[in-house]
PDB file of C-alpha atoms in Angstrom:
ATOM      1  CA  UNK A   1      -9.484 -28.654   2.870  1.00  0.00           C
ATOM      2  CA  UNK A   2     -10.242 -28.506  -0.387  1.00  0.00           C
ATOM      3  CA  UNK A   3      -9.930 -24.551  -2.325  1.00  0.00           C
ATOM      4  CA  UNK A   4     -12.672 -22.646  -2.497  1.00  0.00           C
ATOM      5  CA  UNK A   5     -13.490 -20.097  -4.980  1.00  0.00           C
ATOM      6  CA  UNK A   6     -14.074 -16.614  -3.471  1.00  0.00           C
ATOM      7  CA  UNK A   7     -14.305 -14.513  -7.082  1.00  0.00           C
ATOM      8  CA  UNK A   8     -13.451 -15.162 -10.614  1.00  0.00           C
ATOM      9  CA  UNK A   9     -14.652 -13.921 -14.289  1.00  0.00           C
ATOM     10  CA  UNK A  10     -18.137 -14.760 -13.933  1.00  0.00           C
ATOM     11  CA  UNK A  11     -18.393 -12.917 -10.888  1.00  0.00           C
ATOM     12  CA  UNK A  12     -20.924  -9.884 -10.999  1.00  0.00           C
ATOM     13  CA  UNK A  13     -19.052  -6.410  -9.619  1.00  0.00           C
ATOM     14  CA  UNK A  14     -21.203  -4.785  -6.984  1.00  0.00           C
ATOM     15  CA  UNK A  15     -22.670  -1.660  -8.404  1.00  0.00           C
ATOM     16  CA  UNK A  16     -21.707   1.463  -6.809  1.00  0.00           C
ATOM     17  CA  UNK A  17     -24.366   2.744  -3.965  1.00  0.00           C
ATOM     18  CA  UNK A  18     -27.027   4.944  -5.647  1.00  0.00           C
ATOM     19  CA  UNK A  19     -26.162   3.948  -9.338  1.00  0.00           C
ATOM     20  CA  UNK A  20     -27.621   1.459 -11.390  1.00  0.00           C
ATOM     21  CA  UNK A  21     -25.384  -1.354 -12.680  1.00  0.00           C
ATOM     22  CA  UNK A  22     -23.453  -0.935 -15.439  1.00  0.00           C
ATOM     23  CA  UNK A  23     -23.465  -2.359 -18.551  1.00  0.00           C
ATOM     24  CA  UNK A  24     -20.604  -4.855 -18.366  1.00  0.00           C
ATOM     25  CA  UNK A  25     -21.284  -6.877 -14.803  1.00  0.00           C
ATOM     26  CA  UNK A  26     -18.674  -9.387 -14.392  1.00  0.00           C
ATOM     27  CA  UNK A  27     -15.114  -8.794 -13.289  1.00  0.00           C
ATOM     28  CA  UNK A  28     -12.647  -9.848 -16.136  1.00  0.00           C
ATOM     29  CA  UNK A  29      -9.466  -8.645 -14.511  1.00  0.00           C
ATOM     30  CA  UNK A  30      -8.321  -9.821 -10.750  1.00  0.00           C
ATOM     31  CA  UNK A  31      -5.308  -9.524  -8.907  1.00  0.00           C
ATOM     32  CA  UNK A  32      -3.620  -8.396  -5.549  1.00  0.00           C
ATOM     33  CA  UNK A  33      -5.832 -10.325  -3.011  1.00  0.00           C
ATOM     34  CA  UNK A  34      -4.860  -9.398   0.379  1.00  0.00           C
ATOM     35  CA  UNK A  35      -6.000 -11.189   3.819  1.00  0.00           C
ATOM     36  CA  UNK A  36      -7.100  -8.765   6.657  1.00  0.00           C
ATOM     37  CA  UNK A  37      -5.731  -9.106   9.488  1.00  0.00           C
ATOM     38  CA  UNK A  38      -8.605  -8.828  11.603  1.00  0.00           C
ATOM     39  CA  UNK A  39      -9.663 -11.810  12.224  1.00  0.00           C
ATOM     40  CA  UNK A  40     -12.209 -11.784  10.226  1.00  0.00           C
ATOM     41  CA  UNK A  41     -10.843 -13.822   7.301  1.00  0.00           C
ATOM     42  CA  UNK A  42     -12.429 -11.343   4.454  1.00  0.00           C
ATOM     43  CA  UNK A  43      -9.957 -10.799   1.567  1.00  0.00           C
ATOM     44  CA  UNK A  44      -9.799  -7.594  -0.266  1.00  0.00           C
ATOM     45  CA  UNK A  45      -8.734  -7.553  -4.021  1.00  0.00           C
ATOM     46  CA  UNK A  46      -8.217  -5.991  -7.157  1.00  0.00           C
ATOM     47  CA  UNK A  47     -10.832  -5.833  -9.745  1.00  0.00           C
ATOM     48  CA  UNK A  48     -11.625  -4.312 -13.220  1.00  0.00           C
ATOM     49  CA  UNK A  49     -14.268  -4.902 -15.828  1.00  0.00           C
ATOM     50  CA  UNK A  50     -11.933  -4.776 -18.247  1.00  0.00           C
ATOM     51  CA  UNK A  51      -7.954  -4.060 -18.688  1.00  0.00           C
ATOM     52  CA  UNK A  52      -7.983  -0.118 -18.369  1.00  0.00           C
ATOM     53  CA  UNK A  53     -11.813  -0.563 -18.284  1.00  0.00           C
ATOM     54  CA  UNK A  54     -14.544   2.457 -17.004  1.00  0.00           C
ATOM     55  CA  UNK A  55     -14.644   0.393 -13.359  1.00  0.00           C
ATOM     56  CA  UNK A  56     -11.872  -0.541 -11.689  1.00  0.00           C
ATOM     57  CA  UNK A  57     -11.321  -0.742  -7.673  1.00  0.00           C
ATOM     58  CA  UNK A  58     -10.693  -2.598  -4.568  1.00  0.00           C
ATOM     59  CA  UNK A  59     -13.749  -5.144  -3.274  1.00  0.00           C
ATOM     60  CA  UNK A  60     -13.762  -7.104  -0.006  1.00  0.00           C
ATOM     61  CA  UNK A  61     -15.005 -10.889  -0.208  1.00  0.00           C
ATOM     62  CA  UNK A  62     -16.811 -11.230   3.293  1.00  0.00           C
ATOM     63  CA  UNK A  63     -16.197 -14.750   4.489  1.00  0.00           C
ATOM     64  CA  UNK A  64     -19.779 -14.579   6.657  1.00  0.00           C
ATOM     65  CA  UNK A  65     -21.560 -15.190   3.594  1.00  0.00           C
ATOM     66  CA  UNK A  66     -19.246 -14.713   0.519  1.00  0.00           C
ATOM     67  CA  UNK A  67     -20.933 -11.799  -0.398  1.00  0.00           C
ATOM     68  CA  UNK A  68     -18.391  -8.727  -2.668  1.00  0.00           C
ATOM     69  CA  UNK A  69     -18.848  -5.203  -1.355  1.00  0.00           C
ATOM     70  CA  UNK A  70     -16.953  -2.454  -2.828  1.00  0.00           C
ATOM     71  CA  UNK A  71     -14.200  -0.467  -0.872  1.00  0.00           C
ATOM     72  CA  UNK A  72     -13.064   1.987  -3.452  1.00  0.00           C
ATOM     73  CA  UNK A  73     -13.180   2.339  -7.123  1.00  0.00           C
ATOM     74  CA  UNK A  74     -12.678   4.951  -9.421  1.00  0.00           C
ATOM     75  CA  UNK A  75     -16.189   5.686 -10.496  1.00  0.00           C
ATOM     76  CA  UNK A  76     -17.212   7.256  -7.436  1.00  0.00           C
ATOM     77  CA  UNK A  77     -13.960   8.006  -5.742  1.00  0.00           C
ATOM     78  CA  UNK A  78     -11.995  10.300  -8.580  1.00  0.00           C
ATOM     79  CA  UNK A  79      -9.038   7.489  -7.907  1.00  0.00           C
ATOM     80  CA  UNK A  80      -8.125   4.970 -10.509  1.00  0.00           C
ATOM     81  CA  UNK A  81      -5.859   2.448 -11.549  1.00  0.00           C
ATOM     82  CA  UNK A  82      -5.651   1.440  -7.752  1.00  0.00           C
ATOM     83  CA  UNK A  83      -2.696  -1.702  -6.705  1.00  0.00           C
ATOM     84  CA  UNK A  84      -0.108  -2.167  -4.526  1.00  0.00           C
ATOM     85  CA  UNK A  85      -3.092  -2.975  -1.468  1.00  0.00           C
ATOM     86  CA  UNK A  86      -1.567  -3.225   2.332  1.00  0.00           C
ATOM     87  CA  UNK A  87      -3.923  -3.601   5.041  1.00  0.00           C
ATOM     88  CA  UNK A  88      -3.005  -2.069   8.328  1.00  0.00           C
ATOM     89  CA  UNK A  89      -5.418  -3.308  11.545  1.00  0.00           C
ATOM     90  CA  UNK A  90      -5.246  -0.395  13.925  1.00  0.00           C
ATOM     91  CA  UNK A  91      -5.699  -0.626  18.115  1.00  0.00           C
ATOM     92  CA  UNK A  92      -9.083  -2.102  16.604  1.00  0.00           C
ATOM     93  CA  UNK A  93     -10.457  -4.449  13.741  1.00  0.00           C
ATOM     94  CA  UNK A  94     -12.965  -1.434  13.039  1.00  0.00           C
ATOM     95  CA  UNK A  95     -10.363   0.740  12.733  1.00  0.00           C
ATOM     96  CA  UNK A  96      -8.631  -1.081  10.105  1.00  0.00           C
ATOM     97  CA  UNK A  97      -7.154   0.700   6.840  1.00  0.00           C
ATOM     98  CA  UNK A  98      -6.103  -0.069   3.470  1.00  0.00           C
ATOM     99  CA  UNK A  99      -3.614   1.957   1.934  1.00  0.00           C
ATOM    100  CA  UNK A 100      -2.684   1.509  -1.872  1.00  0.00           C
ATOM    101  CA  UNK A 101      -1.424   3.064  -4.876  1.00  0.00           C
ATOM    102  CA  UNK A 102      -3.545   4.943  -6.804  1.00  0.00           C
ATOM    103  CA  UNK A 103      -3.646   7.898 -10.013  1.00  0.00           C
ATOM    104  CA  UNK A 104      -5.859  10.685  -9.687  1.00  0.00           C
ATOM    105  CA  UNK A 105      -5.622  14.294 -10.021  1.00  0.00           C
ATOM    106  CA  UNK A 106      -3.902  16.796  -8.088  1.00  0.00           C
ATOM    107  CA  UNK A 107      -3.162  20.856  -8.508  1.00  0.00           C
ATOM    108  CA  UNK A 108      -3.891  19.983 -12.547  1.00  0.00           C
ATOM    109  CA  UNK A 109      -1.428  17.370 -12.732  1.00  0.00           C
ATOM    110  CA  UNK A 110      -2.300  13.373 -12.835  1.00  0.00           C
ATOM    111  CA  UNK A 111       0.040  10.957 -10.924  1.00  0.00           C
ATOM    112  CA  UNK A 112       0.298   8.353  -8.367  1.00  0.00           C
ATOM    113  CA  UNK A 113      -0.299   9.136  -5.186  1.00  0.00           C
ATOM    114  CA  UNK A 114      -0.327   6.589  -1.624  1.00  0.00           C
ATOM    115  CA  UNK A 115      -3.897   7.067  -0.169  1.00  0.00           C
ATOM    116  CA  UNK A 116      -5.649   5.152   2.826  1.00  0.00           C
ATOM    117  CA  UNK A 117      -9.297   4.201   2.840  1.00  0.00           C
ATOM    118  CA  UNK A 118     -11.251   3.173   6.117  1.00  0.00           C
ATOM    119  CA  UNK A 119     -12.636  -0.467   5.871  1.00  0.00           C
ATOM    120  CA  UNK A 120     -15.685   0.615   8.027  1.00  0.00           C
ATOM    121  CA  UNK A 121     -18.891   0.033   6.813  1.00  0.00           C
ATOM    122  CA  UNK A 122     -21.270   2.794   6.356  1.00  0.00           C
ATOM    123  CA  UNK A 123     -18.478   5.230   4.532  1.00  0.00           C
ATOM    124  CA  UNK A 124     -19.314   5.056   1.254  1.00  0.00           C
ATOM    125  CA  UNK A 125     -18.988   7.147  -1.060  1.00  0.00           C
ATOM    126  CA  UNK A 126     -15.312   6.550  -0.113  1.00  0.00           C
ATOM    127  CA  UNK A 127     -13.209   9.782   0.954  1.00  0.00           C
ATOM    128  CA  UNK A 128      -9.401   8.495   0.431  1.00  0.00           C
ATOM    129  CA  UNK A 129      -6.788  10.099   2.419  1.00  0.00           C
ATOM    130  CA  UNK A 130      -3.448  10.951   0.889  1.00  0.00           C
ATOM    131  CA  UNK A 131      -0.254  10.450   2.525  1.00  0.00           C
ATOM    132  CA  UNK A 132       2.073  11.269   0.024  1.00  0.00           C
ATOM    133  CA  UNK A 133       2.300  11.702  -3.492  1.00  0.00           C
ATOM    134  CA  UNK A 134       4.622  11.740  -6.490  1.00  0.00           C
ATOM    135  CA  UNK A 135       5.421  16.037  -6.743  1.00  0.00           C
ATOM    136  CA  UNK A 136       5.472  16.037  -2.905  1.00  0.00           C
ATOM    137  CA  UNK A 137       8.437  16.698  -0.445  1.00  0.00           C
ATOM    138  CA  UNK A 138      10.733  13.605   0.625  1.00  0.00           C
ATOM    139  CA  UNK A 139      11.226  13.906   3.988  1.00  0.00           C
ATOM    140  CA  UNK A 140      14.248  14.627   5.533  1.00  0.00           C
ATOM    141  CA  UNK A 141      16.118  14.967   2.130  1.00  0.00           C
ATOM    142  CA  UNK A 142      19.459  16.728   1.324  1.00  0.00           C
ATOM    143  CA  UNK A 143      19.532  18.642  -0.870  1.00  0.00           C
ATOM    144  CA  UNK A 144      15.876  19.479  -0.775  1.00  0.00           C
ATOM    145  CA  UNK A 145      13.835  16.835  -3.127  1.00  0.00           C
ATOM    146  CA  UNK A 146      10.226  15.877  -4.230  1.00  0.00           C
ATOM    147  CA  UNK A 147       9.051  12.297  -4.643  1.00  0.00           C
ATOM    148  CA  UNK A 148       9.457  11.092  -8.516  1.00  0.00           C
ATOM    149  CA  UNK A 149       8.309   7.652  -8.130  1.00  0.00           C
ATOM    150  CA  UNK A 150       6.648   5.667  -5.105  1.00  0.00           C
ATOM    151  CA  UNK A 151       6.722   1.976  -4.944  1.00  0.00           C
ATOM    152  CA  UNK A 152       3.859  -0.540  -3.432  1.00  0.00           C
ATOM    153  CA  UNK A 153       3.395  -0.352   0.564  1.00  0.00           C
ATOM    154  CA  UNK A 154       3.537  -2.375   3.321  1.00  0.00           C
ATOM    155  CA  UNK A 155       1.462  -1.482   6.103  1.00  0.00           C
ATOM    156  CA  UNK A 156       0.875  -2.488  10.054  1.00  0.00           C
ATOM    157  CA  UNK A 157      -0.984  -1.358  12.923  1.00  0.00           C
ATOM    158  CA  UNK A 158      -0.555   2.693  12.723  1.00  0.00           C
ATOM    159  CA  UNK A 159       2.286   2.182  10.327  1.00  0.00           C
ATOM    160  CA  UNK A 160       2.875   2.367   6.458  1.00  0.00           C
ATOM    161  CA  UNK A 161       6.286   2.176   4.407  1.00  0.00           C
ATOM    162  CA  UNK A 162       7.271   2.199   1.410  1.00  0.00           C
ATOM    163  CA  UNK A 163      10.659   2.494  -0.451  1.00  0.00           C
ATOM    164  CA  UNK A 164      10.548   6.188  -2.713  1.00  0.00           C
ATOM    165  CA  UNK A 165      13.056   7.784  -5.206  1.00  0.00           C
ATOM    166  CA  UNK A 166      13.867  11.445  -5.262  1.00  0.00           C
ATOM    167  CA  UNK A 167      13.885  14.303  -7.833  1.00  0.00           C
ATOM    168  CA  UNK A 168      17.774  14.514  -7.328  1.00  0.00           C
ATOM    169  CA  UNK A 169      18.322  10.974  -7.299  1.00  0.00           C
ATOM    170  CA  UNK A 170      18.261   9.806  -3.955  1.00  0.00           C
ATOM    171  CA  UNK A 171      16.026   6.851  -3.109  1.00  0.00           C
ATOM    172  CA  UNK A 172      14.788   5.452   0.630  1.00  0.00           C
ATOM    173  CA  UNK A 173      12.605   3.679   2.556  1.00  0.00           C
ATOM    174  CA  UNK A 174       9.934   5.974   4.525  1.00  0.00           C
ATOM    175  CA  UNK A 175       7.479   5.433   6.570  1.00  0.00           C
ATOM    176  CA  UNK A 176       3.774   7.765   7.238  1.00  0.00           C
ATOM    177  CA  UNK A 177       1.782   7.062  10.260  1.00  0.00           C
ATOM    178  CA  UNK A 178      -1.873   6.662   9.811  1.00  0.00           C
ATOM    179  CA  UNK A 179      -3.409   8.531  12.507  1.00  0.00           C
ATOM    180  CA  UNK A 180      -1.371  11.477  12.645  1.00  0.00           C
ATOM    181  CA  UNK A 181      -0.863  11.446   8.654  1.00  0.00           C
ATOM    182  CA  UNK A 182       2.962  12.321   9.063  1.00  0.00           C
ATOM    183  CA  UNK A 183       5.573  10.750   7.263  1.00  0.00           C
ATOM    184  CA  UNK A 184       9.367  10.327   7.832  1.00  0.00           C
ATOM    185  CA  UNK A 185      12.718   9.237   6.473  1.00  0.00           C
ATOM    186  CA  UNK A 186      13.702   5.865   7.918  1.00  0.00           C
ATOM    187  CA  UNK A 187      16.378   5.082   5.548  1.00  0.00           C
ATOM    188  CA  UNK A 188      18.002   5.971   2.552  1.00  0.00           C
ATOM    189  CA  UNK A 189      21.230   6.478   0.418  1.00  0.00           C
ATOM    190  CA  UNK A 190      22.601   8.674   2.725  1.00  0.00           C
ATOM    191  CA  UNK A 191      22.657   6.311   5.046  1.00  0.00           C
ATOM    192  CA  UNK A 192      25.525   4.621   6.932  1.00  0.00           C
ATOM    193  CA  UNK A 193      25.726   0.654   6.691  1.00  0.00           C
ATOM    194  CA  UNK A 194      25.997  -0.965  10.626  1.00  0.00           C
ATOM    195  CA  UNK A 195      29.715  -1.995  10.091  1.00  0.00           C
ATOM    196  CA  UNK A 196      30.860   0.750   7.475  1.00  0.00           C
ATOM    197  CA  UNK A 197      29.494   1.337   3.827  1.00  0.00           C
ATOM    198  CA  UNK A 198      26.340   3.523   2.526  1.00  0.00           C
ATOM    199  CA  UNK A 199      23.690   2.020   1.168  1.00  0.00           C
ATOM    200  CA  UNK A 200      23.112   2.374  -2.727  1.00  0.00           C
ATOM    201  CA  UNK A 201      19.696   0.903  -3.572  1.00  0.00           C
ATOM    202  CA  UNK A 202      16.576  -0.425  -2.260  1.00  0.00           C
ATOM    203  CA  UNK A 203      15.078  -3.151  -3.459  1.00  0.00           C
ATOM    204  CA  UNK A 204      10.429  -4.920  -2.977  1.00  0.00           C
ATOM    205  CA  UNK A 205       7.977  -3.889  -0.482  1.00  0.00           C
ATOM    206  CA  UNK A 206       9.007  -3.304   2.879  1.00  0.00           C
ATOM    207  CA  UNK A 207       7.552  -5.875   5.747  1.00  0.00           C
ATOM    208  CA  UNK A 208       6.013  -3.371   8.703  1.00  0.00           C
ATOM    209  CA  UNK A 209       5.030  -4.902  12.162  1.00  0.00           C
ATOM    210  CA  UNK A 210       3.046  -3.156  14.287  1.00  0.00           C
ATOM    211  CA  UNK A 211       5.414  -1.486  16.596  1.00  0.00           C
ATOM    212  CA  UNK A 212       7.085   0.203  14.095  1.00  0.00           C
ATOM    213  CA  UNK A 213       9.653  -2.274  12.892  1.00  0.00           C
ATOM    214  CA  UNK A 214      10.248  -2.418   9.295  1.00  0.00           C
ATOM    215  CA  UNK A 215      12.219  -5.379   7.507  1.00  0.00           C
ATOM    216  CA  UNK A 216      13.646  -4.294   3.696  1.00  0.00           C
ATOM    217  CA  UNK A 217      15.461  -5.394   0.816  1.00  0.00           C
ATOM    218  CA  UNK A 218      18.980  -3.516   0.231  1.00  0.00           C
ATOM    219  CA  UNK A 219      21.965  -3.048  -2.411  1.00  0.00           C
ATOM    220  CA  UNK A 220      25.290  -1.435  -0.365  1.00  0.00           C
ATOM    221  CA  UNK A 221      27.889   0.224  -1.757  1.00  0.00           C
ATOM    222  CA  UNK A 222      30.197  -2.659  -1.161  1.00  0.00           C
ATOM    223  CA  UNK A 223      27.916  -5.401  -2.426  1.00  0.00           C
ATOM    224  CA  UNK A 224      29.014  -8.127   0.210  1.00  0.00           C
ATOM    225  CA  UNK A 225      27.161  -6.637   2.747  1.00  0.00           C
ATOM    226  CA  UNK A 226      24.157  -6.103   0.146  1.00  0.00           C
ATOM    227  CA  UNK A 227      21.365  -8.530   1.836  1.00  0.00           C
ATOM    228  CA  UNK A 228      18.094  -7.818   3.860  1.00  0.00           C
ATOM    229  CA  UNK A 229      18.107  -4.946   7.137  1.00  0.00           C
ATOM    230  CA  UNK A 230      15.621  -3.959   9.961  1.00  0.00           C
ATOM    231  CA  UNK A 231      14.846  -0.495  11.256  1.00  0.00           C
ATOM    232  CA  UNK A 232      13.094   1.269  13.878  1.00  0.00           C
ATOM    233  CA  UNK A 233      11.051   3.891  12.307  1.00  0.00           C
ATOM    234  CA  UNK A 234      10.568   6.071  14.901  1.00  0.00           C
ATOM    235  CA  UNK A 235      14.083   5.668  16.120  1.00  0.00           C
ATOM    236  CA  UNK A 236      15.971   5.575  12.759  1.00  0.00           C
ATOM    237  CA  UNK A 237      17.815   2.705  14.356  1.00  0.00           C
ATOM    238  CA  UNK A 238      18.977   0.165  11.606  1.00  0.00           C
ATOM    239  CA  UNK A 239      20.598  -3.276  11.968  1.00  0.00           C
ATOM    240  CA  UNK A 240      21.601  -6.293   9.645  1.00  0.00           C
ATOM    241  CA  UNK A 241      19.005  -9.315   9.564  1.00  0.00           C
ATOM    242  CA  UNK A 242      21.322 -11.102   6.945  1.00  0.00           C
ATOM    243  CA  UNK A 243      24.157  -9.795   4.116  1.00  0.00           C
ATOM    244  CA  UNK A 244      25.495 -11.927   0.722  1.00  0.00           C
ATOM    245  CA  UNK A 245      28.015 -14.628   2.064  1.00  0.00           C
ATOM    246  CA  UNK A 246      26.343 -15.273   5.527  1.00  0.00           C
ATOM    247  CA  UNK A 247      26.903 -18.744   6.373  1.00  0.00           C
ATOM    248  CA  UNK A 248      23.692 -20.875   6.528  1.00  0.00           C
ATOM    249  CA  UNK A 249      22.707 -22.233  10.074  1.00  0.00           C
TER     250      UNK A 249
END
């Protein structure tokens, strides 16, 4: 089949419910489409009038119709410069989230911050949940640490993960669940390798699955058995999926 353009530069933002539209209509800057998985075939995707512009969000391209609806955007939802999108089903397609990175303020401090956003229609103005911010507790840390840097999540059914660094150095994968809010260590440098070794470093996004399997990218302390592992977050089971010198089959 030949492509087929959902949005580009000449593409009018929606305005934001209850305010008129703004001066400069057209999106200029796109990125970070992502494909919901419910069926439905509607892509969400980054959008901005302008590079660090006054409108900036997520938008969902409805494939019934191609028309652009906005999800969140900083204008209405005191979140901005908003990436890093993951879209996480649910039990239902209605009860599908996104969960992304975003900056906003918190206790008089601005920083990023993972929130999730409800895809149903009908919610708008937008009320973004945090999970976990930059300044917050890493779970299950030793010494006791707070979060200095969070990097962009992966996210299925109730399940979100992301790989985090530590005020004290440390750095992990971790996971928060989506109805309950809670979030947990899976992994991290204090970790044992399966087959001896620590890991050192962690390394992309982390691939969930829906039961609560999560597939990631790490560096070991002894860097042949640096390669790609799978965990059970709720467990805190870990296993090799493949390590540096694995023979092709």
């Amino acid at each position: 089949l030949p492509p087929r353009k959902l949005v580009d530069t000449r593409t009018a933002i929606p305005p934001v419910p209850g305010e008129a539209p703004l001066p400069q209509p057209d999106f200029l800057g796109l990125g970070s489409p992502v494909l919901l998985a419910d069926g439905s075939g509607d892509v969400v995707f980054a959008g901005a009038d302008e590079p660090g512009g006054r409108r900036s969000g997520l938008f969902r391209w409805r494939r019934d119709g191609g028309a652009i609806e906005t999800v969140v955007e900083n204008v209405s939802s005191r979140v901005a410069d908003i990436s890093g999108a993951a879209y996480a089903a649910g039990e239902r397609a209605s009860a599908g989230h996104l969960v992304y990175l975003a900056t906003a303020w918190r206790r008089g401090v601005r920083g990023p911050g993972l929130y999730s956003q409800s895809l149903q229609r009908g919610l708008f103005p937008p009320v973004p949940r945090l999970l976990t911010a930059v300044g917050e507790p890493v779970p299950q840390s030793a010494p006791a640490q707070r979060f200095s840097a969070l990097g962009a999540p992966g996210a299925a059914g109730s399940w979100v993960a992301f790989v985090g660094a530590g005020s004290a150095g440390s750095v992990g994968v971790y996971a928060c669940n989506l109805n309950s809010g809670a979030c947990r260590r899976v992994v991290d440098s204090r970790s044992k390798l399966p087959g001896g070794g620590s890991f050192a470093n962690f390394e992309g996004t982390p691939s969930v699955a829906a039961d609560g399997t999560v597939v990631f990218m790490a560096d070991a302390s002894n860097a042949s058995h640096s390669g790609v592992f799978g965990a059970d977050i709720v467990s805190g089971d870990v296993w090799p999926v493949v390590a540096m010198g694995d023979a092709f089959t």
